[in-house]
Structures are given as structure tokens and as C-alpha cells.
Coordinates of C-alpha atoms in Angstrom, one line a residue:
X1 CA 16.1 5.5 45.1
X2 CA 18.6 3.2 46.6
X3 CA 21.0 1.8 44.0
X4 CA 22.4 -1.7 44.5
X5 CA 25.7 -2.2 42.6
X6 CA 26.4 -6.0 42.4
X7 CA 29.6 -5.4 40.4
X8 CA 31.5 -2.8 42.3
X9 CA 30.0 -4.1 45.6
X10 CA 31.6 -7.5 45.4
X11 CA 34.0 -8.6 48.1
X12 CA 37.5 -7.4 47.4
X13 CA 36.4 -4.3 45.6
X14 CA 37.6 -1.1 47.2
X15 CA 36.2 1.7 45.0
X16 CA 32.6 3.0 44.7
X17 CA 32.2 2.6 41.0
X18 CA 33.3 0.0 38.4
X19 CA 36.1 1.3 36.2
X20 CA 35.5 2.1 32.5
X21 CA 37.4 -0.6 30.8
X22 CA 38.7 0.4 27.4
X23 CA 39.5 -2.7 25.5
X24 CA 38.5 -4.7 22.4
X25 CA 39.4 -8.3 23.3
X26 CA 39.9 -9.7 26.7
X27 CA 43.2 -11.5 27.3
X28 CA 43.1 -15.3 27.9
X29 CA 45.6 -16.7 30.3
X30 CA 46.0 -20.0 28.4
X31 CA 44.6 -22.1 25.6
X32 CA 42.2 -23.9 28.0
X33 CA 40.6 -20.6 29.0
X34 CA 40.3 -19.7 25.3
X35 CA 38.5 -22.9 24.5
X36 CA 36.2 -22.5 27.6
X37 CA 35.3 -19.0 26.5
X38 CA 34.4 -20.3 23.0
X39 CA 31.9 -22.7 24.5
X40 CA 30.2 -19.9 26.5
X41 CA 27.3 -19.4 24.0
X42 CA 25.9 -16.3 25.7
X43 CA 29.3 -14.8 26.4
X44 CA 28.4 -14.2 30.0
X45 CA 31.8 -14.7 31.5
X46 CA 35.2 -13.0 31.3
X47 CA 37.6 -12.8 29.5
X48 CA 35.5 -11.9 26.5
X49 CA 35.4 -9.6 23.5
X50 CA 34.1 -6.2 24.7
X51 CA 31.3 -6.3 22.2
X52 CA 29.6 -8.7 24.6
X53 CA 29.8 -6.3 27.5
X54 CA 32.2 -4.6 29.9
X55 CA 32.1 -4.5 33.7
X56 CA 30.4 -1.1 33.7
X57 CA 27.9 -2.3 31.2
X58 CA 27.2 -5.3 33.4
X59 CA 26.6 -2.9 36.4
X60 CA 24.0 -0.9 34.3
X61 CA 22.2 -4.1 33.2
X62 CA 22.1 -5.5 36.7
X63 CA 20.6 -2.2 38.1
X64 CA 18.0 -1.8 35.4
X65 CA 17.0 -5.4 35.8
X66 CA 16.6 -4.9 39.6
X67 CA 14.5 -1.7 39.1
X68 CA 12.3 -3.3 36.4
X69 CA 11.9 -6.6 38.2
X70 CA 13.0 -8.5 35.1
X71 CA 15.2 -11.6 34.5
X72 CA 18.0 -9.8 32.6
X73 CA 18.8 -6.6 30.7
X74 CA 20.8 -5.8 27.6
X75 CA 22.4 -2.5 26.6
X76 CA 22.4 -1.4 23.0
X77 CA 23.6 1.6 21.1
X78 CA 20.3 3.7 21.1
X79 CA 16.7 3.5 22.1
X80 CA 15.6 3.1 18.5
X81 CA 18.1 0.2 18.2
X82 CA 16.5 -1.4 21.2
X83 CA 13.1 -1.3 19.6
X84 CA 14.1 -2.4 16.1
X85 CA 16.4 -5.1 17.4
X86 CA 13.6 -6.6 19.5
X87 CA 11.2 -6.5 16.6
X88 CA 13.7 -8.1 14.2
X89 CA 14.6 -10.8 16.8
X90 CA 11.1 -12.0 17.2
X91 CA 9.2 -11.3 14.0
X92 CA 9.1 -13.4 10.8
X93 CA 7.6 -12.9 7.3
X94 CA 3.9 -13.3 7.5
X95 CA 3.6 -12.1 11.0
X96 CA 1.1 -9.5 12.1
X97 CA 1.5 -7.0 15.0
X98 CA -0.6 -4.5 16.9
X99 CA 0.9 -1.1 17.6
X100 CA -0.4 2.0 19.3
X101 CA -1.1 4.7 16.8
X102 CA 0.8 7.5 18.5
X103 CA 4.0 5.5 18.7
X104 CA 7.4 7.2 18.2
X105 CA 7.4 8.3 14.6
X106 CA 10.7 6.6 13.6
X107 CA 9.2 3.3 14.9
X108 CA 6.1 3.8 12.8
X109 CA 8.3 4.5 9.8
X110 CA 10.4 1.4 10.4
X111 CA 7.3 -0.8 10.7
X112 CA 5.7 0.7 7.6
X113 CA 8.8 0.4 5.4
X114 CA 11.5 -2.1 6.5
X115 CA 9.2 -4.6 8.2
X116 CA 6.4 -4.2 5.7
X117 CA 8.9 -4.9 2.8
X118 CA 9.8 -8.1 4.6
X119 CA 6.2 -9.4 4.9
X120 CA 5.3 -8.2 8.4
X121 CA 1.9 -6.4 8.6
X122 CA 0.7 -4.0 11.3
X123 CA -2.5 -2.6 12.7
X124 CA -2.2 0.8 14.5
X125 CA -4.7 1.3 17.4
X126 CA -5.8 4.1 19.7
X127 CA -5.8 3.5 23.4
X128 CA -9.6 3.0 23.3
X129 CA -9.3 0.5 20.5
X130 CA -6.8 -1.4 22.5
X131 CA -9.7 -2.0 24.9
X132 CA -11.2 -4.1 22.1
X133 CA -7.9 -5.4 20.8
X134 CA -9.3 -9.0 20.6
X135 CA -11.3 -7.7 17.5
X136 CA -8.0 -6.8 15.8
X137 CA -6.1 -10.0 16.5
X138 CA -5.4 -12.3 13.6
X139 CA -4.2 -15.9 13.5
X140 CA -0.9 -14.4 12.3
X141 CA -0.6 -11.9 15.2
X142 CA 2.6 -12.7 17.1
X143 CA 3.5 -9.5 18.9
X144 CA 1.9 -6.5 20.4
X145 CA 4.0 -3.3 20.8
X146 CA 2.9 -0.6 23.2
X147 CA 4.4 2.8 23.9
X148 CA 2.6 4.1 27.0
X149 CA 2.3 6.9 27.7
X150 CA 3.0 7.5 24.0
X151 CA 5.0 10.2 22.2
X152 CA 3.8 13.8 22.4
X153 CA 0.1 13.1 23.2
X154 CA 0.6 10.6 26.0
X155 CA -2.0 8.0 25.1
X156 CA -2.1 5.5 28.0
X157 CA -2.8 1.9 27.2
X158 CA -4.5 -0.4 29.7
X159 CA -1.6 -2.8 30.0
X160 CA -3.2 -5.6 32.0
X161 CA -6.2 -5.8 29.6
X162 CA -3.8 -6.1 26.6
X163 CA -1.6 -8.6 28.4
X164 CA -4.6 -10.7 29.3
X165 CA -5.7 -10.9 25.6
X166 CA -2.1 -11.6 24.5
X167 CA -1.6 -14.5 27.0
X168 CA -4.8 -16.1 25.8
X169 CA -3.3 -16.2 22.3
X170 CA 0.4 -16.8 23.1
X171 CA 1.3 -13.3 21.8
X172 CA 4.5 -11.6 22.9
X173 CA 4.0 -8.1 24.5
X174 CA 6.7 -5.5 24.2
X175 CA 6.5 -2.1 25.9
X176 CA 8.5 1.1 25.5
X177 CA 8.7 2.4 29.1
X178 CA 11.0 5.4 28.4
X179 CA 8.5 8.0 29.5
X180 CA 7.9 6.4 32.9
X181 CA 11.4 5.1 33.8
X182 CA 11.4 2.1 36.1
X183 CA 10.6 4.4 39.0
X184 CA 7.1 5.2 37.8
X185 CA 6.1 2.0 36.1
X186 CA 7.3 -1.7 36.0
X187 CA 5.5 -3.3 33.0
X188 CA 6.9 -6.8 33.7
X189 CA 5.0 -6.8 37.0
X190 CA 1.8 -6.3 34.9
X191 CA 2.6 -9.2 32.6
X192 CA 4.7 -7.5 29.8
X193 CA 7.4 -9.8 28.4
X194 CA 10.0 -7.3 27.1
X195 CA 10.5 -3.7 28.3
X196 CA 12.5 -1.1 26.4
X197 CA 14.1 2.2 27.5
X198 CA 15.8 4.9 25.5
X199 CA 18.5 5.4 28.1
X200 CA 19.4 8.6 26.2
X201 CA 16.5 10.3 28.1
X202 CA 15.9 10.1 31.8
X203 CA 18.2 7.1 32.7
X204 CA 21.4 8.9 31.6
X205 CA 19.7 12.2 32.4
X206 CA 22.4 14.6 31.2
X207 CA 22.0 14.5 27.4
X208 CA 25.5 13.1 27.0
X209 CA 24.9 9.5 25.9
X210 CA 22.9 7.7 23.2
X211 CA 21.8 4.3 24.4
X212 CA 19.0 1.8 24.8
X213 CA 18.3 -0.9 27.3
X214 CA 16.1 -4.0 26.9
X215 CA 14.8 -5.9 30.0
X216 CA 13.1 -9.3 29.5
X217 CA 11.5 -12.1 31.3
X218 CA 13.5 -15.4 31.4
X219 CA 11.8 -16.9 28.4
X220 CA 12.9 -14.1 26.0
X221 CA 16.4 -13.3 27.3
X222 CA 18.5 -15.9 25.6
X223 CA 16.9 -15.5 22.1
X224 CA 17.4 -11.7 22.3
X225 CA 20.9 -11.9 23.6
X226 CA 21.8 -14.3 20.8
X227 CA 20.3 -12.0 18.2
X228 CA 22.2 -9.0 19.5
X229 CA 25.4 -11.0 19.5
X230 CA 25.0 -12.1 15.9
X231 CA 24.0 -8.6 14.8
X232 CA 26.9 -7.0 16.6
X233 CA 24.7 -4.5 18.5
X234 CA 26.3 -3.4 21.7
X235 CA 27.1 -0.3 23.9
X236 CA 30.5 1.2 24.7
X237 CA 31.9 1.6 28.2
X238 CA 31.8 5.5 28.2
X239 CA 28.1 5.6 27.4
X240 CA 27.5 2.8 29.9
X241 CA 29.2 4.9 32.6
X242 CA 27.0 7.9 31.8
X243 CA 23.9 5.8 32.4
X244 CA 25.5 4.3 35.5
X245 CA 26.0 7.8 37.0
X246 CA 22.5 8.9 35.8
X247 CA 20.8 6.0 37.6
X248 CA 22.2 7.2 40.9
X249 CA 20.4 10.6 40.6
X250 CA 17.3 9.4 38.7
X251 CA 14.9 9.7 41.6
X252 CA 15.8 13.2 42.7
X253 CA 15.9 14.5 39.1
X254 CA 12.4 13.1 38.4
X255 CA 10.9 14.7 41.5
X256 CA 12.4 18.1 40.6
X257 CA 11.4 18.0 37.0
X258 CA 7.9 16.8 37.8
X259 CA 7.5 19.7 40.3
X260 CA 8.6 22.3 37.7
X261 CA 6.3 20.7 35.0
X262 CA 3.3 20.8 37.3
X263 CA 3.7 24.5 38.0
X264 CA 4.2 25.4 34.3
X265 CA 1.2 23.3 33.4
X266 CA -0.9 25.3 35.9
X267 CA 0.3 28.5 34.3
X268 CA -0.6 27.3 30.8
X269 CA -3.9 25.8 31.8
X270 CA -5.3 29.3 32.5
X271 CA -3.3 31.3 29.9
X272 CA -5.5 33.0 27.3
X273 CA -3.2 32.2 24.4
X274 CA -3.0 28.4 25.2
X275 CA -5.6 26.1 23.6
X276 CA -4.8 22.6 25.0
X277 CA -2.5 21.1 27.5
X278 CA -1.7 17.5 27.1
X279 CA -0.6 15.6 30.2
X280 CA -2.0 12.3 31.4
X281 CA -2.1 13.4 35.0
X282 CA -4.7 16.1 34.1
X283 CA -8.4 15.2 34.4
X284 CA -8.9 16.7 31.0
X285 CA -6.7 14.1 29.3
X286 CA -8.8 11.4 27.6
X287 CA -6.8 8.6 29.3
X288 CA -6.6 10.1 32.7
X289 CA -8.5 7.3 34.4
X290 CA -6.2 4.6 32.9
X291 CA -3.2 6.7 33.9
X292 CA -4.5 6.7 37.5
X293 CA -4.9 3.0 37.5
X294 CA -1.1 2.5 37.0
X295 CA 0.6 5.7 38.1
X296 CA 0.9 7.7 41.4
X297 CA 3.5 10.2 40.1
X298 CA 4.5 11.8 36.8
X299 CA 7.5 13.2 35.1
X300 CA 8.6 16.5 33.5
X301 CA 7.3 16.0 29.9
X302 CA 4.0 17.4 28.6
X303 CA 2.6 19.1 25.5
X304 CA 0.5 22.2 24.8
X305 CA -1.0 24.1 21.9
X306 CA -1.5 27.7 20.9
X307 CA -3.7 29.2 18.2
X308 CA -2.1 29.1 14.8
X309 CA -0.1 32.3 14.2
X310 CA 2.1 33.5 11.4
X311 CA 5.6 31.9 10.9
X312 CA 7.0 35.2 12.1
X313 CA 5.0 35.1 15.4
X314 CA 5.9 31.4 15.9
X315 CA 9.6 32.2 15.5
X316 CA 9.3 35.2 17.8
X317 CA 7.6 33.0 20.4
X318 CA 10.4 30.4 20.3
X319 CA 13.1 33.0 20.3
X320 CA 11.5 34.4 23.4
X321 CA 12.7 31.5 25.4
X322 CA 16.1 32.2 27.0
X323 CA 16.4 29.1 29.2
X324 CA 14.3 26.5 27.3
X325 CA 16.4 25.2 24.4
X326 CA 14.9 24.3 21.0
X327 CA 15.9 20.7 20.9
X328 CA 14.4 17.2 20.2
X329 CA 15.9 15.6 23.3
X330 CA 14.1 15.3 26.6
X331 CA 14.6 13.9 30.0
X332 CA 17.9 15.7 30.6
X333 CA 19.1 18.4 33.0
X334 CA 18.4 21.2 30.4
X335 CA 14.8 22.3 29.7
X336 CA 13.8 21.8 26.1
X337 CA 10.9 22.7 23.8
X338 CA 10.1 21.5 20.3
X339 CA 7.1 22.0 17.9
X340 CA 5.4 18.9 16.5
X341 CA 2.6 18.0 14.1
X342 CA -0.4 16.0 15.2
X343 CA -0.8 13.0 12.9
X344 CA -2.4 9.7 13.8
X345 CA -3.1 11.1 17.2
X346 CA -6.0 11.9 19.6
X347 CA -6.5 15.4 18.2
X348 CA -6.0 16.7 14.7
X349 CA -6.6 20.4 14.8
X350 CA -5.2 22.6 12.0
X351 CA -6.0 25.7 14.0
X352 CA -3.5 24.9 16.7
X353 CA 0.3 24.7 16.9
X354 CA 1.6 22.0 19.2
X355 CA 4.8 22.0 21.3
X356 CA 6.4 19.4 23.5
X357 CA 8.1 20.5 26.7
X358 CA 10.7 18.8 28.9
X359 CA 11.6 20.5 32.1
X360 CA 15.2 20.3 33.3
X361 CA 16.8 21.1 36.6
X362 CA 16.9 24.9 36.4
X363 CA 15.2 26.9 39.1
X364 CA 11.4 26.6 38.7
X365 CA 10.8 30.3 39.1
X366 CA 13.2 31.0 36.2
X367 CA 11.4 28.5 34.0
X368 CA 8.0 30.0 34.7
X369 CA 9.4 33.5 34.0
X370 CA 10.9 32.2 30.7
X371 CA 7.5 30.8 29.6
X372 CA 5.7 34.1 30.5
X373 CA 8.3 36.0 28.5
X374 CA 7.9 33.8 25.4
X375 CA 4.1 33.8 25.6
X376 CA 4.1 37.6 25.6
X377 CA 5.2 37.5 21.9
X378 CA 2.0 35.8 20.8

């Protein structure tokens, strides 16, 4: 991946990276500059209050915009904030939305509580039901929210089909592209209006920053920028610099993590204690054909199940991992594993225990040996 840095690369700059500027308010040289800044409704120019962005934040937004092929990007304080802010910016009481059923659970909770209490209704669909999404549209449907591949079970939505139905009905399409990163999928090129990333995952890549990034087409940039400004939602310079550095190594990290994941998946696919392996690149996944329509590569995240065992056996299995960490995070340099419960998903099997895996940058042979050791406790 070749990174183009329009900020530090400007004429007259002599250092490879933009500096982390630690400030609250920019300093105005005179009253005229102060008045001019007050008339800058989107606060795009300097001097400005740092809540509206810093040079390193600008560099991150420019690079993600380039990678996604969008009009502009906006950094916020978390991936969840990126999602909820987008929904709040564009939804009104009485609106109806379509959402994929295996969406990130905090998003489902936000929709079913906060948005529901404010008069927004939602219909949750499977990937196959999205192929008939016109049947679920209402006159009040104003937004379709897609997470694809989705959390834990990796349901893959046929984006172009959904976009086609949305455009016929003047409906905004928002997609969480965190799993894919801009290197594996560019939803805007398929007609999506707003793309969201939890930059805490692959984009920063080192589990040292919590951040979100929203990329939009031209039509939706200004309304979203204005909402974030009014709501005071922003990202600090330190977190921005973590993402800036992470973007420079994103391609090589993804390749390494995907290679390790593929070898562990091969081990699990033939292991007698493993029931199911969930990864969209596998022919056994229900949405494999749709995945092949949009993807040529994959990442380091997948799920698998084992037959239900006692709590003691489960704990011994997890304790058997010496390299994989028991952690919710994923997409970082450290390999992680976490158990999860299948609800609202493709498969609901009480006889199976499910785990999500994220491979890091450790030696692949060591990761395989770690898995073999843990599986020996089952």
C-alpha cells in the first residue's frame, strides 16, 4: 500500500510526518483573522479550535478518504461513536431503518433502546432477506445500515442489490467496513453513501487507540460535519497519530494476519473437537458466493465452535492458550480469542460453544502450536 500524505508532503515541509499538535485553541494573529474564522461554518481552515481537527487528524482523514474513494472523512472518538453519530445525524422521529440481524451487539442495543425511545423503528434482516429487502421497505424507511461481513458470523450482504433498491426509493445507505478495511473493500465504489470504520481495529493496528472514522460522498459530508461540530464529537491528536502510523503498515499486517488465519482455519477444519468454522472465504459459509463477488482477499478474523463442555473444561481450554490473549479487541498485533453467544445469527446451536479469533503478528508456527496445545484440554 502506497500512502499519500497531503499534509506533511506539502512544499516547505521537511519532515516525514505531521507533528502531533497539543493545543486547545489556535492563536489568531489579529481581529480580522478571528472574524474570518467565525465565518468558516465547517471550520475547515486554521487557526481553529482543536475540537475541529489538528494537522495529524487532517492527514488521517485525507488518507482514509483516498483509500475509500470518498469525498471526505471525519475522525471521531470511537467506532461506536461513528455509528451512533451517523444514525443520529440523519434519523428523525417516525423514521424506519433496515439493519442486518448480526450487527455489532452495542449497535443493536442502541437501536432497540435509544432510537426506539425516540420514535425510530427498525427491521433486522438476514443476508438472504436483504436479497428481498424491497418487501421490507416502508414509506417511512429513510436509512439502511449494513455491517458486512458482520460481527462474529460474517454474514455478507449483496451491497449492489441493496444500493439499487435504496436508490430507487431515495434511501441513505450506511455501511460498517471495519472488517474489510479500505484495502479489501471500498463500499462507496458500489454506491454506498456513508462508510464507517472502527479505527481501533485494523487501521490503528496496535490496540493503542480508540477511534472511529466516517467517510462520505459529497452530499452527506457537510450535514454530518455540522452535526459532529454541534455535538462536540472529535478525536485527539495522540489517537490520530496512532492511526496515522497504523495506516502505513496496514497492507503488510493484513497479509501476515490473513496467512496465519488461513493455516489455523485449515487445522480447525479437520480437528475432531471442532464443530463449525465460520469464515466467509470458506465454501462451507452460507454467504461464500456473495463474498467472492466482492472480495479477492481476506483478513485474520474468523470464528469456530467446539462441542459444549463443562465450565471447567472450557476454562482449561482457554487457559491452555499461552500466546492468544482472552480479549474483546481484534485487528491488532496481538492474537486474541473470545467466546461469544449466537443470538439473532445464522446458527443457533445450544450444543456448541463459539469463539472468535483474531490473529496477530506472532510467528504462524507458534500460533498453530498454541492452538494445538489448547485443543488438547478438550
